[in-house]
């Protein structure tokens, strides 16, 4: 195939050779290959400053990440056949790991499909496209989904924030099958129904699956507080594992309604909810002298951008201090983060500092990671974003 050529500045290929797959606009030699000459989503051959071929990329001249590596072979672009092959390889891994079709089938760059996320919810498949290059392959994606898993319904939930960065319109479209309003989810033996409209991302976060499973070992006979609960992923799994009482906190009235619906779905009558801002709710509970055996903190990304680092770390510190204050003497704090810019080491340090600030002796019991249907590419730190700490808190111990 004949592709236009995108040239890099001298030395800009080092990160790519080390395993990364992204090209930033300030790394392009715009004298030799003006970005304005490329249409959004076009495929191009990538070359180093010395003319050595580096592979093939999707190009978007309007985005900071203006190139996304498709192949390290400069003669191979992303064809419908190659797209299907990579989706099939991704599917083989998930089918080996999980005995039921509830998982993240495609995780973007980690599966060689930059800009594409696919989640399976039983007989329904939800597709989310976030880049111009993958948008041009939308029909090929839908055909591949139909061919590989024969779902009853395929939904294109293309309303993520990244689309604006890529200059793409947002929309939600029923690409195949009858209209779906509720997504069916089964995780760690617990059932959920999640509203598609207004739901977060594709509707569910499979990334904390293994960490929620670990919570079940701590839950029997315990009183649990699930903060930023969304539709009850952590709290209801704790309740099903034998927690005596669970309280879910979320600012969304819709999410709170879903918690009650999902509690009924699993035959639970020991689940309470608090609708409101998490920080304010935690302070109010502390003022009321409430205590819990387990407190789960799983906030949205409090450090969405690198420039938010300082304010975000301070927010995590406040949150963890509040959570520790609400624990019984031998309680367990589950502190989770989905902020790509917060390292596991920094989260541990924040918990350490939070414990010292309020005079708690803390023991780090376990550290969790994202589930294997969200594989990490070692050369792409951005694919490694989920972390969790299971911490035991003791008062008056030292």
Coordinates of C-alpha atoms in Angstrom, one line a residue:
X1 CA 0.0 0.0 0.0
X2 CA 1.2 3.5 -0.8
X3 CA 0.9 5.9 2.2
X4 CA 1.8 9.5 2.7
X5 CA 4.8 10.0 4.9
X6 CA 4.9 11.5 8.4
X7 CA 8.5 12.5 9.4
X8 CA 9.7 12.8 13.0
X9 CA 12.2 15.3 14.3
X10 CA 15.7 14.0 15.2
X11 CA 15.7 11.7 18.2
X12 CA 11.9 11.7 18.5
X13 CA 11.7 8.0 17.6
X14 CA 13.4 6.8 20.9
X15 CA 10.2 6.5 22.9
X16 CA 8.6 4.5 20.0
X17 CA 11.5 2.2 19.7
X18 CA 11.2 1.6 23.5
X19 CA 7.7 0.3 23.0
X20 CA 5.3 3.3 23.0
X21 CA 2.8 3.7 20.2
X22 CA 2.0 7.5 20.2
X23 CA 3.4 10.4 18.3
X24 CA 2.9 13.9 19.7
X25 CA 2.5 16.9 17.4
X26 CA 5.7 18.5 18.7
X27 CA 7.7 15.5 17.6
X28 CA 6.7 15.9 13.9
X29 CA 9.1 17.5 11.4
X30 CA 6.4 19.9 10.0
X31 CA 8.8 21.3 7.5
X32 CA 9.1 17.9 5.7
X33 CA 5.6 16.8 6.5
X34 CA 3.2 19.6 7.4
X35 CA 0.4 18.3 9.5
X36 CA -2.1 20.5 7.8
X37 CA -1.7 18.3 4.7
X38 CA -3.1 15.3 6.4
X39 CA -6.8 14.6 6.8
X40 CA -8.1 13.4 10.2
X41 CA -8.0 9.6 10.4
X42 CA -5.8 9.0 7.4
X43 CA -3.1 6.3 7.5
X44 CA 0.5 7.2 6.9
X45 CA 4.0 5.7 6.9
X46 CA 6.1 7.0 9.9
X47 CA 9.8 7.7 9.3
X48 CA 12.6 8.8 11.5
X49 CA 14.6 11.9 10.6
X50 CA 17.2 9.7 8.8
X51 CA 14.4 8.3 6.6
X52 CA 14.4 5.0 8.3
X53 CA 10.8 3.5 8.3
X54 CA 9.2 3.0 11.7
X55 CA 5.8 1.7 10.8
X56 CA 2.3 2.9 9.9
X57 CA 0.2 5.3 11.9
X58 CA -3.3 6.8 12.1
X59 CA -2.9 10.5 11.8
X60 CA -5.0 13.3 13.3
X61 CA -3.5 16.8 12.6
X62 CA -5.9 18.4 15.1
X63 CA -4.9 16.4 18.2
X64 CA -1.9 16.6 20.5
X65 CA -1.5 12.8 20.0
X66 CA -1.3 13.2 16.2
X67 CA -0.1 9.8 15.4
X68 CA -1.0 6.3 16.7
X69 CA 1.1 3.4 15.6
X70 CA -0.9 0.7 13.8
X71 CA 2.0 -1.6 12.7
X72 CA 5.8 -1.5 12.9
X73 CA 5.8 -2.8 9.3
X74 CA 5.6 0.3 7.1
X75 CA 3.9 -1.7 4.3
X76 CA 0.9 -2.8 6.5
X77 CA -1.9 -0.5 7.4
X78 CA -5.1 -1.2 9.3
X79 CA -7.4 -3.1 7.0
X80 CA -10.7 -4.7 7.9
X81 CA -9.0 -8.1 7.9
X82 CA -6.2 -6.9 10.3
X83 CA -8.8 -5.3 12.5
X84 CA -10.8 -8.6 12.7
X85 CA -7.6 -10.6 13.4
X86 CA -6.7 -8.4 16.3
X87 CA -10.2 -8.4 17.7
X88 CA -10.1 -12.2 17.4
X89 CA -6.8 -12.4 19.3
X90 CA -8.2 -10.2 22.0
X91 CA -11.4 -12.3 22.3
X92 CA -9.3 -15.5 22.7
X93 CA -7.6 -14.1 25.8
X94 CA -10.9 -13.1 27.4
X95 CA -12.6 -16.4 26.6
X96 CA -9.6 -18.2 28.3
X97 CA -9.9 -16.0 31.4
X98 CA -13.7 -15.8 31.9
X99 CA -16.4 -18.5 31.6
X100 CA -19.2 -16.0 30.9
X101 CA -19.4 -13.2 28.3
X102 CA -19.0 -10.3 30.7
X103 CA -15.7 -8.5 30.2
X104 CA -13.7 -5.8 28.4
X105 CA -13.1 -7.5 25.0
X106 CA -10.9 -4.8 23.5
X107 CA -8.8 -2.3 25.5
X108 CA -7.5 0.1 22.9
X109 CA -3.7 0.3 22.5
X110 CA -3.2 -2.7 24.8
X111 CA -4.9 -4.9 22.1
X112 CA -3.2 -3.1 19.1
X113 CA -6.5 -1.2 18.4
X114 CA -5.8 2.4 19.4
X115 CA -9.0 4.3 19.9
X116 CA -11.3 1.3 20.3
X117 CA -12.9 -0.1 23.4
X118 CA -15.4 -3.0 23.4
X119 CA -17.3 -4.4 26.4
X120 CA -19.5 -7.5 26.4
X121 CA -22.6 -7.6 28.5
X122 CA -23.9 -11.1 27.8
X123 CA -25.7 -10.9 24.4
X124 CA -25.2 -7.1 24.1
X125 CA -21.9 -5.6 22.9
X126 CA -21.1 -1.9 23.6
X127 CA -18.5 -0.3 21.3
X128 CA -16.8 3.0 22.1
X129 CA -14.6 4.7 19.4
X130 CA -12.5 7.7 20.5
X131 CA -10.1 8.4 17.5
X132 CA -10.6 9.7 14.0
X133 CA -8.7 6.8 12.5
X134 CA -10.9 4.2 14.2
X135 CA -14.1 6.2 13.4
X136 CA -13.4 5.7 9.7
X137 CA -13.4 1.9 10.4
X138 CA -16.7 2.0 12.3
X139 CA -18.5 -0.3 9.8
X140 CA -15.7 -2.8 9.8
X141 CA -15.7 -2.9 13.6
X142 CA -19.5 -3.6 13.6
X143 CA -19.1 -6.4 11.0
X144 CA -16.2 -8.0 13.0
X145 CA -18.3 -8.0 16.2
X146 CA -21.2 -9.7 14.4
X147 CA -18.9 -12.2 12.8
X148 CA -16.9 -13.1 15.9
X149 CA -19.6 -13.3 18.7
X150 CA -23.1 -13.0 16.9
X151 CA -24.6 -10.7 19.6
X152 CA -28.3 -9.8 19.8
X153 CA -27.5 -6.1 20.0
X154 CA -24.5 -3.8 19.2
X155 CA -24.5 -0.3 20.6
X156 CA -22.1 2.4 19.5
X157 CA -21.7 4.6 22.7
X158 CA -19.5 7.2 21.1
X159 CA -20.0 10.0 23.6
X160 CA -16.6 10.1 25.4
X161 CA -14.6 13.2 26.1
X162 CA -11.7 12.1 23.9
X163 CA -13.9 12.5 20.8
X164 CA -14.0 16.3 21.3
X165 CA -10.1 16.3 21.4
X166 CA -10.1 14.4 18.1
X167 CA -12.6 16.7 16.5
X168 CA -15.4 14.1 16.4
X169 CA -19.1 14.5 17.0
X170 CA -20.6 12.5 19.9
X171 CA -23.5 10.2 19.5
X172 CA -25.1 7.0 20.7
X173 CA -26.3 4.6 18.0
X174 CA -28.0 1.2 17.9
X175 CA -25.9 -0.4 15.2
X176 CA -27.5 -3.8 15.3
X177 CA -30.5 -5.6 17.0
X178 CA -33.3 -4.4 19.2
X179 CA -33.0 -1.3 21.3
X180 CA -31.4 -1.8 24.7
X181 CA -32.0 0.4 27.7
X182 CA -30.6 -1.8 30.5
X183 CA -27.3 -3.6 30.3
X184 CA -27.1 -7.0 32.1
X185 CA -23.8 -7.5 34.0
X186 CA -22.6 -10.5 36.0
X187 CA -19.4 -10.1 38.0
X188 CA -18.0 -12.4 40.7
X189 CA -21.3 -14.1 40.9
X190 CA -23.3 -11.0 41.5
X191 CA -25.9 -9.6 39.1
X192 CA -26.4 -6.0 38.1
X193 CA -28.6 -4.0 35.7
X194 CA -27.1 -0.8 34.5
X195 CA -29.0 1.9 32.5
X196 CA -27.3 2.6 29.2
X197 CA -28.6 6.2 28.9
X198 CA -26.6 8.5 31.2
X199 CA -24.3 5.6 32.3
X200 CA -20.6 6.1 32.7
X201 CA -18.2 5.2 29.8
X202 CA -19.6 2.0 28.3
X203 CA -21.9 1.5 31.3
X204 CA -19.8 -0.5 33.7
X205 CA -16.2 -0.6 34.9
X206 CA -14.8 -4.2 34.7
X207 CA -11.3 -2.9 35.6
X208 CA -11.7 -3.4 39.4
X209 CA -13.2 -6.9 39.0
X210 CA -10.4 -8.7 40.8
X211 CA -10.2 -6.1 43.6
X212 CA -13.9 -6.4 44.2
X213 CA -13.5 -10.1 44.3
X214 CA -10.8 -9.7 47.0
X215 CA -13.1 -7.5 49.0
X216 CA -15.5 -10.5 49.4
X217 CA -12.9 -12.3 51.6
X218 CA -13.0 -9.4 54.1
X219 CA -16.8 -8.8 54.1
X220 CA -18.5 -11.6 56.0
X221 CA -20.1 -10.3 59.2
X222 CA -18.9 -6.7 58.6
X223 CA -20.5 -3.3 58.2
X224 CA -19.4 -1.8 54.9
X225 CA -19.4 1.8 53.6
X226 CA -19.0 2.1 49.8
X227 CA -18.2 5.6 48.7
X228 CA -18.6 6.8 45.1
X229 CA -20.6 3.6 44.8
X230 CA -22.1 4.3 41.3
X231 CA -24.6 1.4 40.9
X232 CA -23.1 -0.6 43.9
X233 CA -20.3 -2.6 42.3
X234 CA -18.2 -2.9 45.5
X235 CA -21.0 -2.6 48.2
X236 CA -23.4 -5.2 46.7
X237 CA -20.6 -7.7 46.1
X238 CA -19.7 -7.3 49.8
X239 CA -23.3 -7.8 50.8
X240 CA -23.6 -10.9 48.7
X241 CA -20.4 -12.2 50.4
X242 CA -22.0 -11.9 53.8
X243 CA -21.6 -8.3 55.0
X244 CA -24.2 -7.6 57.7
X245 CA -25.0 -4.1 56.5
X246 CA -23.9 -2.0 53.5
X247 CA -24.2 1.8 52.9
X248 CA -23.6 3.1 49.4
X249 CA -22.8 6.8 48.9
X250 CA -23.1 8.6 45.5
X251 CA -24.0 12.1 44.3
X252 CA -26.2 10.8 41.4
X253 CA -29.9 10.1 42.1
X254 CA -29.9 7.7 39.1
X255 CA -27.0 5.7 40.6
X256 CA -28.7 5.5 44.0
X257 CA -31.9 4.2 42.3
X258 CA -29.8 1.6 40.5
X259 CA -28.2 0.5 43.8
X260 CA -31.7 -0.2 45.3
X261 CA -32.8 -2.0 42.1
X262 CA -29.6 -4.2 42.0
X263 CA -30.0 -5.0 45.7
X264 CA -33.5 -6.3 45.0
X265 CA -32.2 -8.2 42.0
X266 CA -29.8 -10.1 44.3
X267 CA -32.4 -10.6 47.1
X268 CA -30.6 -8.2 49.5
X269 CA -32.4 -6.3 52.2
X270 CA -29.4 -4.9 54.1
X271 CA -28.4 -2.1 51.7
X272 CA -28.8 1.5 52.6
X273 CA -27.9 4.6 50.5
X274 CA -26.8 8.2 51.0
X275 CA -27.3 10.6 48.1
X276 CA -24.8 13.5 48.1
X277 CA -21.3 14.8 47.7
X278 CA -18.8 12.1 49.0
X279 CA -16.6 14.5 51.0
X280 CA -19.6 16.1 52.7
X281 CA -21.2 12.7 53.4
X282 CA -18.0 11.4 55.0
X283 CA -17.7 14.5 57.2
X284 CA -21.4 14.2 58.3
X285 CA -20.9 10.5 59.2
X286 CA -17.8 11.4 61.2
X287 CA -19.8 14.1 63.0
X288 CA -22.5 11.5 63.8
X289 CA -19.8 9.2 65.3
X290 CA -20.6 6.5 62.8
X291 CA -18.1 3.6 62.5
X292 CA -17.6 0.9 59.9
X293 CA -15.6 -2.3 59.6
X294 CA -14.8 -1.6 56.0
X295 CA -14.6 1.6 54.1
X296 CA -14.3 1.5 50.3
X297 CA -13.1 4.7 48.5
X298 CA -13.2 4.4 44.7
X299 CA -13.5 7.9 43.3
X300 CA -13.4 9.1 39.7
X301 CA -10.0 10.3 38.5
X302 CA -9.1 13.1 40.8
X303 CA -6.0 13.9 38.7
X304 CA -7.5 14.0 35.2
X305 CA -4.6 16.0 33.8
X306 CA -0.9 16.4 34.7
X307 CA -1.5 20.0 35.7
X308 CA -4.0 18.8 38.3
X309 CA -1.4 16.7 40.1
X310 CA -1.0 18.8 43.3
X311 CA -4.7 19.5 43.8
X312 CA -5.6 15.9 43.1
X313 CA -3.1 14.5 45.5
X314 CA -4.4 16.8 48.2
X315 CA -8.0 15.5 47.4
X316 CA -6.8 11.9 47.7
X317 CA -5.2 12.8 51.1
X318 CA -8.4 14.4 52.4
X319 CA -10.5 11.5 51.2
X320 CA -8.2 8.9 52.8
X321 CA -8.1 10.8 56.1
X322 CA -11.9 10.9 56.2
X323 CA -12.2 7.2 55.4
X324 CA -9.7 6.2 58.1
X325 CA -11.6 8.3 60.7
X326 CA -14.7 6.2 60.0
X327 CA -13.1 2.8 60.6
X328 CA -13.5 0.7 63.7
X329 CA -10.3 0.0 65.6
X330 CA -9.5 -3.1 63.5
X331 CA -11.1 -1.8 60.3
X332 CA -10.1 -2.2 56.7
X333 CA -9.8 0.7 54.2
X334 CA -9.9 -0.1 50.5
X335 CA -8.4 2.9 48.8
X336 CA -8.7 2.7 45.0
X337 CA -7.7 5.1 42.2
X338 CA -8.2 5.2 38.4
X339 CA -6.0 8.3 38.0
X340 CA -3.3 7.5 35.4
X341 CA -1.1 10.3 36.9
X342 CA -1.2 8.8 40.4
X343 CA 1.3 5.9 40.8
X344 CA 0.8 3.0 43.1
X345 CA 3.8 4.1 45.2
X346 CA 2.3 7.6 45.6
X347 CA -1.1 6.2 46.7
X348 CA 0.6 4.1 49.3
X349 CA 2.5 7.2 50.5
X350 CA -0.7 9.2 50.7
X351 CA -2.3 6.5 52.8
X352 CA 0.8 6.4 55.0
X353 CA 0.7 10.2 55.5
X354 CA -3.1 10.1 56.1
X355 CA -2.6 7.5 58.8
X356 CA 0.2 9.5 60.5
X357 CA -1.9 12.7 60.4
X358 CA -4.8 11.2 62.3
X359 CA -2.7 8.9 64.5
X360 CA -3.6 5.6 63.0
X361 CA -1.2 2.6 62.8
X362 CA -1.8 1.2 59.3
X363 CA -0.8 -2.1 57.8
X364 CA -0.8 -2.6 54.0
X365 CA -2.4 -6.0 53.5
X366 CA -2.7 -6.2 49.7
X367 CA -2.2 -4.1 46.6
X368 CA -4.5 -4.6 43.7
X369 CA -4.2 -4.0 40.0
X370 CA -6.5 -3.8 36.9
X371 CA -8.1 -7.1 35.8
X372 CA -6.4 -9.0 33.0
X373 CA -9.0 -8.0 30.4
X374 CA -7.3 -4.5 30.8
X375 CA -3.7 -5.7 29.9
X376 CA -0.8 -3.3 30.4
X377 CA 1.7 -2.6 27.6
X378 CA 5.1 -2.1 29.5
X379 CA 6.2 0.6 27.0
X380 CA 3.0 2.6 27.5
X381 CA 2.6 3.8 31.1
X382 CA -0.8 5.2 30.2
X383 CA -2.2 1.7 30.0
X384 CA -1.4 1.0 33.7
X385 CA -3.9 3.1 35.6
X386 CA -5.9 1.1 38.1
X387 CA -4.5 0.5 41.6
X388 CA -6.0 -0.4 45.0
X389 CA -4.7 -0.8 48.6
X390 CA -6.3 -2.9 51.3
X391 CA -5.2 -1.3 54.5
X392 CA -5.8 -2.4 58.1
X393 CA -6.2 0.5 60.6
X394 CA -5.4 0.2 64.3
X395 CA -6.0 2.9 66.9
X396 CA -4.0 3.0 70.2
X397 CA -1.8 0.2 68.9
X398 CA 1.5 2.2 69.0

